[in-house]
Tab-separated table of C-alpha atoms in Angstrom:
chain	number	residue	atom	x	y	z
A	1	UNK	CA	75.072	130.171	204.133
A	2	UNK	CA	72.458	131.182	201.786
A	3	UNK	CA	74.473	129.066	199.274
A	4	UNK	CA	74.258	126.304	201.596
A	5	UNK	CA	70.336	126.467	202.260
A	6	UNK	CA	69.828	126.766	198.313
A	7	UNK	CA	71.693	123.418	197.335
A	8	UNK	CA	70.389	121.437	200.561
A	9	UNK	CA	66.805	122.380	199.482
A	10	UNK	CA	67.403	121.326	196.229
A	11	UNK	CA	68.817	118.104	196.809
A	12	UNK	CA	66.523	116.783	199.177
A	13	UNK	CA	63.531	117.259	197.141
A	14	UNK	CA	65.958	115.702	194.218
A	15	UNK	CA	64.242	112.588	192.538
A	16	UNK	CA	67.458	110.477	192.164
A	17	UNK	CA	68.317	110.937	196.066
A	18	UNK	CA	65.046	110.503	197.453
A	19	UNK	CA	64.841	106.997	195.392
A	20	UNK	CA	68.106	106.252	196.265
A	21	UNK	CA	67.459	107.061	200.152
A	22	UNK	CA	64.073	105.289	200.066
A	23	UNK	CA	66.067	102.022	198.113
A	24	UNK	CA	68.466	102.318	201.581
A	25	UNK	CA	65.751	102.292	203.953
A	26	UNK	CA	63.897	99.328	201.879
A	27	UNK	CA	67.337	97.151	202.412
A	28	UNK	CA	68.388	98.511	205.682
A	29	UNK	CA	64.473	97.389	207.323
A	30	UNK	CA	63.177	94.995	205.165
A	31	UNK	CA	66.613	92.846	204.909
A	32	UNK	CA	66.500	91.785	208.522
A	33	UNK	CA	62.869	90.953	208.385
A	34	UNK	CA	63.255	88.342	205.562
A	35	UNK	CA	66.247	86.865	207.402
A	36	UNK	CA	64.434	86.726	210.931
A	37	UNK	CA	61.888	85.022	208.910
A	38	UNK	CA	63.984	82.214	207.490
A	39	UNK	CA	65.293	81.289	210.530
A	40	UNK	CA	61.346	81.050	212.029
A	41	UNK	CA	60.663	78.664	209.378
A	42	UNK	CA	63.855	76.879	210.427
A	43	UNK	CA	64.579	76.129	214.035
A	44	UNK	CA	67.107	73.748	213.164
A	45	UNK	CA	69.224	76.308	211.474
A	46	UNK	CA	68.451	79.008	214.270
A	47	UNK	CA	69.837	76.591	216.734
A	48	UNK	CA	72.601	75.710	215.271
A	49	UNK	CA	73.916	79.247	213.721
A	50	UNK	CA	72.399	81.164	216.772
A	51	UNK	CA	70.661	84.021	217.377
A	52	UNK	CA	72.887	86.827	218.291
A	53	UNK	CA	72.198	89.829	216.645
A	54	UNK	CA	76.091	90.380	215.852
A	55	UNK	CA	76.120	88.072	213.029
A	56	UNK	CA	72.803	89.553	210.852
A	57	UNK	CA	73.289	92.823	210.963
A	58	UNK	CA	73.688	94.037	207.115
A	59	UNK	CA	77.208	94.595	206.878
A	60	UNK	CA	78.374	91.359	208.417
A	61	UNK	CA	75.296	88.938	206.991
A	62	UNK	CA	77.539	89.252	203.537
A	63	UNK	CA	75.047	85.830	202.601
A	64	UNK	CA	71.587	88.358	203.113
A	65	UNK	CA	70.172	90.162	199.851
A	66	UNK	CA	70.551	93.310	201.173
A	67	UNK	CA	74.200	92.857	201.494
A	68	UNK	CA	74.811	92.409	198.721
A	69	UNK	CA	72.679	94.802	197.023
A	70	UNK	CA	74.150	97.276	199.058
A	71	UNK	CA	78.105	96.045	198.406
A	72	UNK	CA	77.043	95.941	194.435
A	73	UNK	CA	75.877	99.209	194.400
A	74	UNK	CA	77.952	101.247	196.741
A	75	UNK	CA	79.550	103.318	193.732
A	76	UNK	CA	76.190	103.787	191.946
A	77	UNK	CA	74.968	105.301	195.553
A	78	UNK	CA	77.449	107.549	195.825
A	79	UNK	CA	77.316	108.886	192.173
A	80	UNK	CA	73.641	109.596	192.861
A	81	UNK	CA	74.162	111.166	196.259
A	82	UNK	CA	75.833	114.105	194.028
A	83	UNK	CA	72.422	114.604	192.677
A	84	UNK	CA	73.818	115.631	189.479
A	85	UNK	CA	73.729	119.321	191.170
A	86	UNK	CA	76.269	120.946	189.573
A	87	UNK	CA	75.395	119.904	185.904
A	88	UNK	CA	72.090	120.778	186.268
A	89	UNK	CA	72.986	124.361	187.029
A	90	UNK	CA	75.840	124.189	184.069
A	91	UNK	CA	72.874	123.672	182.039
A	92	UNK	CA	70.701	126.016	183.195
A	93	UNK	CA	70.806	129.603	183.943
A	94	UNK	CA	71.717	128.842	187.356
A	95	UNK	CA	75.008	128.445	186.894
A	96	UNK	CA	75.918	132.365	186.247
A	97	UNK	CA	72.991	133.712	188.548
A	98	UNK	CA	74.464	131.997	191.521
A	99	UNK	CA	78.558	132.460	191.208
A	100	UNK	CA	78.024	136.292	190.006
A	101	UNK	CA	75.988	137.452	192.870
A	102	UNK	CA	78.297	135.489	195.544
A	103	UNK	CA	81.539	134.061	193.614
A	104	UNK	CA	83.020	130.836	192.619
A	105	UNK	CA	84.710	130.113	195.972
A	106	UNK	CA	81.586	129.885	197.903
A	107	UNK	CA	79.443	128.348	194.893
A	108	UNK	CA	81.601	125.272	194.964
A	109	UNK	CA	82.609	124.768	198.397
A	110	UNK	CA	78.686	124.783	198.913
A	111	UNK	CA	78.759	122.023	196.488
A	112	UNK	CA	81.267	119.866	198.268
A	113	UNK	CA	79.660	120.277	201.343
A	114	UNK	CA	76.308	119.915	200.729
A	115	UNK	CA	76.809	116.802	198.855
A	116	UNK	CA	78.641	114.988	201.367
A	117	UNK	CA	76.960	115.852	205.077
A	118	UNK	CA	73.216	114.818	203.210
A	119	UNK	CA	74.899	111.538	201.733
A	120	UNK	CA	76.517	110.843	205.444
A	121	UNK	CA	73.620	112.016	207.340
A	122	UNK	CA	71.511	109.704	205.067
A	123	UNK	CA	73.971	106.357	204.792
A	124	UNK	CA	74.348	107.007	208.455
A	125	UNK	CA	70.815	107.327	209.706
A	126	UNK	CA	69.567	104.364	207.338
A	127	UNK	CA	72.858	101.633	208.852
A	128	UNK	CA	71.729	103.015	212.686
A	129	UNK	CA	68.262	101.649	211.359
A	130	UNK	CA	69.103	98.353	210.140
A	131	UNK	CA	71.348	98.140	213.609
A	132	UNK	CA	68.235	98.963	215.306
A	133	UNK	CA	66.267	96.571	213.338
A	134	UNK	CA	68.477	93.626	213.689
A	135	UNK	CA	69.107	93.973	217.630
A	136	UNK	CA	64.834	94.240	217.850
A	137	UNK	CA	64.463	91.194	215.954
A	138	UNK	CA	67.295	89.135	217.290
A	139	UNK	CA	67.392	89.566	220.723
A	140	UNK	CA	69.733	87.420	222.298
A	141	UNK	CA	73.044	88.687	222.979
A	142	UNK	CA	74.082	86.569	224.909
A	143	UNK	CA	74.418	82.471	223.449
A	144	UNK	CA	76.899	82.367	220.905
A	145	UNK	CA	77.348	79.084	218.687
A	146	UNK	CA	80.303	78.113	217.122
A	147	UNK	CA	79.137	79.808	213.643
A	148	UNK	CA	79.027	83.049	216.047
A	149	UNK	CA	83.075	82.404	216.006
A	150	UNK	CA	83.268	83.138	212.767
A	151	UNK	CA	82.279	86.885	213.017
A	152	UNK	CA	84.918	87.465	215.310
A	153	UNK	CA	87.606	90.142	214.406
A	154	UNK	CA	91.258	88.738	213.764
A	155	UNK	CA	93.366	89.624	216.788
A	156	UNK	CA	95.571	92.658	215.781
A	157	UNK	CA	93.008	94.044	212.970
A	158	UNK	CA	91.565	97.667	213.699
A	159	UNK	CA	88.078	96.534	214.980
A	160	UNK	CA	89.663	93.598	217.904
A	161	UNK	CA	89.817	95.997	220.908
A	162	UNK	CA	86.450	97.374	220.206
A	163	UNK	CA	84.729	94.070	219.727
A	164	UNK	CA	86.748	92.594	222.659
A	165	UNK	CA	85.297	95.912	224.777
A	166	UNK	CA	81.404	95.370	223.126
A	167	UNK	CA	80.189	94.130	219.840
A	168	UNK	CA	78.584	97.144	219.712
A	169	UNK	CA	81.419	99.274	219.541
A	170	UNK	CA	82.764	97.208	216.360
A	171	UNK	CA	79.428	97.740	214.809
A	172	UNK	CA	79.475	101.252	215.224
A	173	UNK	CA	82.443	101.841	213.722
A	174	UNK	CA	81.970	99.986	210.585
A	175	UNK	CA	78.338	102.181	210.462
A	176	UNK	CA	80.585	105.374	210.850
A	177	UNK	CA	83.347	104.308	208.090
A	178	UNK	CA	80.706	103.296	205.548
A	179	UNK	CA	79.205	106.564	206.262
A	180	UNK	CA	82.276	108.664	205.776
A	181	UNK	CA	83.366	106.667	202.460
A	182	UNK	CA	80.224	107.281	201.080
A	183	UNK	CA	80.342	111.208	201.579
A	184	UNK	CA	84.054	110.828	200.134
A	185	UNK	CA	82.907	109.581	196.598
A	186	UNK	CA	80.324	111.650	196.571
A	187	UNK	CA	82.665	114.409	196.591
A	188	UNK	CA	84.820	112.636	194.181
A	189	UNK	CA	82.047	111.689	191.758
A	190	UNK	CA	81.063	115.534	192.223
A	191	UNK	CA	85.011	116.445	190.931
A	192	UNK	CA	84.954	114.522	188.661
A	193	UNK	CA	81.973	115.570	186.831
A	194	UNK	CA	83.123	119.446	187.494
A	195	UNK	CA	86.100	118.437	185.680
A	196	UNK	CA	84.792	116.775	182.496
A	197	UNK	CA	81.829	119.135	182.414
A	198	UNK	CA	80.266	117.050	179.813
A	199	UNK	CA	76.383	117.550	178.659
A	200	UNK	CA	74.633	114.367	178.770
A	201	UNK	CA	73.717	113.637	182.420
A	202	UNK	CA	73.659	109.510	181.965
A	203	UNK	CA	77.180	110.084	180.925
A	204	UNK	CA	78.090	112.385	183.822
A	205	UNK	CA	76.501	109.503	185.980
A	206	UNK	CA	78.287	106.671	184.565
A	207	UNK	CA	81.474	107.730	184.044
A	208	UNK	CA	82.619	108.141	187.767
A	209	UNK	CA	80.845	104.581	188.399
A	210	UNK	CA	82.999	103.314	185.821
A	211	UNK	CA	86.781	104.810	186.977
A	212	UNK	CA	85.624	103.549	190.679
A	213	UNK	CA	84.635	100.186	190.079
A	214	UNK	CA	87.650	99.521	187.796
A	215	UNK	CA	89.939	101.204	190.762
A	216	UNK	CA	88.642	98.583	192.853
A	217	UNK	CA	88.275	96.280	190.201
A	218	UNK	CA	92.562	96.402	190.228
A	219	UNK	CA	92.879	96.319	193.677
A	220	UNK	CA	90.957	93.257	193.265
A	221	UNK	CA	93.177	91.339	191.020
A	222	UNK	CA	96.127	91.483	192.750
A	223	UNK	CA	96.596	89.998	196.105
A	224	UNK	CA	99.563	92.563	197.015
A	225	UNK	CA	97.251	95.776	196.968
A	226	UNK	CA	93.581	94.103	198.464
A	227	UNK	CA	94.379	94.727	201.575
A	228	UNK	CA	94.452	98.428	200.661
A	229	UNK	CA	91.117	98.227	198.565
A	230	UNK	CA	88.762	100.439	200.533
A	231	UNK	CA	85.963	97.830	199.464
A	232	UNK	CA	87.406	95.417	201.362
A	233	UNK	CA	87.916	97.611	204.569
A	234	UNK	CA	84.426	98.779	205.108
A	235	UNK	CA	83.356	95.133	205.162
A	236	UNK	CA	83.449	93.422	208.852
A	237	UNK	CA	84.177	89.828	207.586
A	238	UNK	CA	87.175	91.195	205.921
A	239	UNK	CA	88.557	91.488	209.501
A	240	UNK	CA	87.795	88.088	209.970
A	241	UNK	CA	89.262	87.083	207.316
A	242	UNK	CA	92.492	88.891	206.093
A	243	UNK	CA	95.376	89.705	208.177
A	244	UNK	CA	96.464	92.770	208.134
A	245	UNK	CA	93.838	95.213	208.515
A	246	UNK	CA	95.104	97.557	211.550
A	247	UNK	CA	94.671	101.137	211.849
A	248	UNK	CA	97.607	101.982	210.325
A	249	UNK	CA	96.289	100.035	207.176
A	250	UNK	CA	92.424	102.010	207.183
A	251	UNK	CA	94.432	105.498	208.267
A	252	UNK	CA	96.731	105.379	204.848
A	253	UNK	CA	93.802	104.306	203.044
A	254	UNK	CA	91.122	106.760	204.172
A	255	UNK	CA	93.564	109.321	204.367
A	256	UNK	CA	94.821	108.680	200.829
A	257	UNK	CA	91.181	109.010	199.126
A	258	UNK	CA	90.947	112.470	201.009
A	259	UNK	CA	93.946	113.313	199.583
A	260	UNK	CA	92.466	112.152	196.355
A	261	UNK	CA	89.535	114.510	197.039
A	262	UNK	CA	91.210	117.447	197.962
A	263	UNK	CA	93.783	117.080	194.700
A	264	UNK	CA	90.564	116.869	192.353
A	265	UNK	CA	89.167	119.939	194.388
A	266	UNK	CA	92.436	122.029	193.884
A	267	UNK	CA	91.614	121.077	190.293
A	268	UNK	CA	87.615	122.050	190.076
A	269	UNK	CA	88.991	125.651	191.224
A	270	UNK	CA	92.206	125.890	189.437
A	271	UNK	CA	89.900	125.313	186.031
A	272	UNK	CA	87.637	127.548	186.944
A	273	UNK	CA	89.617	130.118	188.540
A	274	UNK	CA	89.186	132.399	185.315
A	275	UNK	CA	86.063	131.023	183.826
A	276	UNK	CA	82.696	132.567	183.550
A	277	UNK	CA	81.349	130.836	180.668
C-alpha cells in the first residue's frame, strides 16, 4: 500500500501525464463544440445528416479532428501514461531505497498497477465527458436520417444486441474497451522499458511507440489478420464496416495482449529476480 500511495502521488503530479490528460480533455470537450458549430452554420447539412447524438460522439465521428488526433496518437498516450516511472527511479537513488526497504515483488507490481488504473481512470473519465458533451449538444435522439444508417452495427458483430437494446449501451462499451486497451499498453510500454533498461528517456519513450505502431502497422497490410488488429476493434465504424467482429473475435484479441502483458511481466521479474544493481 504505501508503495501504491508513493507511485500514484508521483504520477499525478507527473508533467508528461498531466499534459497528456489535459490534451484528452481539450479533444474530448472542445471536439464536439467545433462540430455542433459547423452544423449551426449549416442547416442544410444538419438536416440532411441529422442530429442524433449517436453519430458525433468522438469515437464514431472518425471525419472530426479529435478523432483523429486521438486514433493517431493512441500509442504515444499510452507510452506517456507510464510516466516514465520506473526509469526515473533507475536513475535516481530511488530505485535501491524503495525495493530494499519493501522488495522487488511489491516495487513492481506497484508499478503495473499504478500505471494502468490512473491511465483507465483517466481515458475513461475524459470518453464519459465527450459522451456527455455530445448528448448536451445534440439533443435529439430520436429522428434518424438515412446517413444515421450508416452508424449502425453489422448484424452478428459484438456491439448489434447492445445497440439494438440502446445506443447507449454500444457507446458504453466502446468507452470501456478503449479504456481497458489503453491501461494494457501502458503496462506493456512499462515492460518493455523494464526490460531494455536503457538511459536516455526519449529513447525509452519512443521505442515502445515504435514496436506498437509497426505491430499494427502489419496487421494493417494484410487483409487476413485486420480483423484481429486491436486498432480496428476499438473503433465503432469498424463494426459497421467489416464482418466479422463478434465476441469471439475481441475475446481472442483482448485476451491475447493480456497474455502478452503477463509474458513480458514474468520477464521484468525473472531479470530481476537476482539483481540489485
Amino acid at each position: 500500500m504505501n508503495y501504491l500511495k508513493i507511485d500514484f502521488k508521483r504520477l499525478i503530479t507527473d508533467k508528461k501525464i498531466v499534459i497528456t490528460v489535459l490534451i484528452l480533455l481539450i479533444i474530448a470537450v472542445i471536439d464536439p463544440i467545433t462540430v455542433a458549430r459547423h452544423f449551426s452554420n449549416n442547416a442544410q447539412a444538419a438536416q440532411t445528416i441529422g442530429q442524433n447524438p449517436f453519430q458525433f460522439w468522438m469515437l464514431m465521428n472518425s471525419v472530426s479532428w479529435g478523432n483523429h488526433i486521438y486514433n493517431t496518437a493512441f500509442w504515444i498516450f499510452a507510452v506517456l501514461f507510464t510516466g516514465l516511472i520506473y526509469h526515473e527511479d533507475k536513475n535516481t537513488s530511488l530505485y535501491m531505497y524503495q525495493i530494499t526497504r519493501g522488495g522487488k515483488g511489491a516495487y513492481f507490481i506497484s508499478k503495473f498497477i499504478s500505471t494502468s488504473t490512473l491511465s483507465f481512470l483517466a481515458v475513461f473519465v475524459t470518453l464519459e465527458i465527450n459522451v456527455l458533451m455530445t448528448y448536451t449538444l445534440f439533443p435529439d435522439t430520436v429522428h434518424k436520417t438515412e446517413q444515421y444508417s450508416f452508424s449502425i452495427p453489422q448484424k452478428g458483430s459484438f456491439v448489434y444486441d447492445a445497440f439494438l437494446s440502446n445506443p447507449m449501451n454500444m457507446v458504453q462499451i466502446y468507452t470501456l474497451m478503449n479504456a481497458l486497451a489503453i491501461s494494457m499498453f501502458v503496462v506493456f510500454s512499462l515492460c518493455i522499458s523494464m526490460l531494455l533498461n536503457l538511459k536516455n528517456r526519449y529513447v525509452i519513450l519512443i521505442i515502445p511507440v515504435i514496436i506498437l505502431y509497426g505491430i499494427s502497422y502489419i496487421a494493417d497490410s494484410y487483409p487476413s489478420l485486420s480483423l484481429y488488429n486491436i486498432r480496428i476493434i476499438l473503433q465503432p465504424l469498424a463494426a459497421v464496416g467489416i464482418t466479422g467482429i463478434n465476441w469471439q473475435v475481441v475475446i481472442f484479441v483482448i485476451g491475447g495482449w493480456m497474455l502478452v502483458n503477463v509474458l513480458l511481466m514474468g520477464a521484468v521479474f525473472y531479470k530481476t529476480r537476482n539483481c540489485y544493481d
